[in-house]
XYZ file of C-alpha atoms in Angstrom:
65
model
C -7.137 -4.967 -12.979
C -4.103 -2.431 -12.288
C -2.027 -2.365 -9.401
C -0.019 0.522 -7.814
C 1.598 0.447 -4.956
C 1.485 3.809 -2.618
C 4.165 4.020 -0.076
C 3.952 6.528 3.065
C 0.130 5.700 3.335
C -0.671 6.659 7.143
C -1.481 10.184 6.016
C -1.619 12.865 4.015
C -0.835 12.788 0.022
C -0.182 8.487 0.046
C -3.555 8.550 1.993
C -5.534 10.263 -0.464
C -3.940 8.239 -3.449
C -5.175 4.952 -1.824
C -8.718 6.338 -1.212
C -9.021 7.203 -4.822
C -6.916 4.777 -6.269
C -9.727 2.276 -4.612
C -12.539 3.921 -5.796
C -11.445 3.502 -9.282
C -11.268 0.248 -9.057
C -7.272 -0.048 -8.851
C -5.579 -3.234 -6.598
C -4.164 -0.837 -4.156
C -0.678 -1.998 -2.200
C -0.475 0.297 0.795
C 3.025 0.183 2.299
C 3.767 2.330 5.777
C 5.011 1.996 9.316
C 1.524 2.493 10.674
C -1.145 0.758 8.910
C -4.223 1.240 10.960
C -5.651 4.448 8.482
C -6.304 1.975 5.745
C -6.384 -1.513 7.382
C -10.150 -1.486 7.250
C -10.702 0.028 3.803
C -11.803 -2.467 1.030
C -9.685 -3.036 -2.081
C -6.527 -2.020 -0.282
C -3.845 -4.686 1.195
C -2.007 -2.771 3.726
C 1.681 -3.848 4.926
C 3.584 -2.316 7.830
C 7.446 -2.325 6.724
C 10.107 -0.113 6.714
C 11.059 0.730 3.240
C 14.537 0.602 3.848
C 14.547 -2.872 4.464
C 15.572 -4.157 1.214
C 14.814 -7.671 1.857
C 11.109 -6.200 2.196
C 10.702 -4.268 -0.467
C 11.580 -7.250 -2.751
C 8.833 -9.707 -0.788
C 6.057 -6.314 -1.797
C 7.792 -6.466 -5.441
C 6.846 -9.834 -5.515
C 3.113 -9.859 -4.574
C 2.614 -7.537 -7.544
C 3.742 -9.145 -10.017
């Protein structure tokens, strides 16, 4: 199975790409301040960080590979 990790997911264009990405069978990583959208949706893990928080961007790194 692939995984991809979407960033900005709340709304809009990183939204969409987890909604699809899930439906085609893709381990989806969804990484935004707000979480709530997609924290119901099957086949996506979503993580409510600020991506300029290096020391959390490396802990998401990690759960990927």
């Amino acid at each position: 199975m692939k995984t991809i990790l979407v960033t900005g997911t709340s709304s809009g264009i990183g939204y969409e790409i987890c909604v699809q990405a899930a439906k085609l069978n893709y381990k989806v990583i969804s990484v935004s301040r707000n979480i709530e959208p997609l924290k119901e949706m099957d086949g996506i893990e979503s993580y409510s960080i600020d991506i300029t928080d290096k020391k959390k961007i490396v802990l998401i790194i990690n759960l990927i590979l």
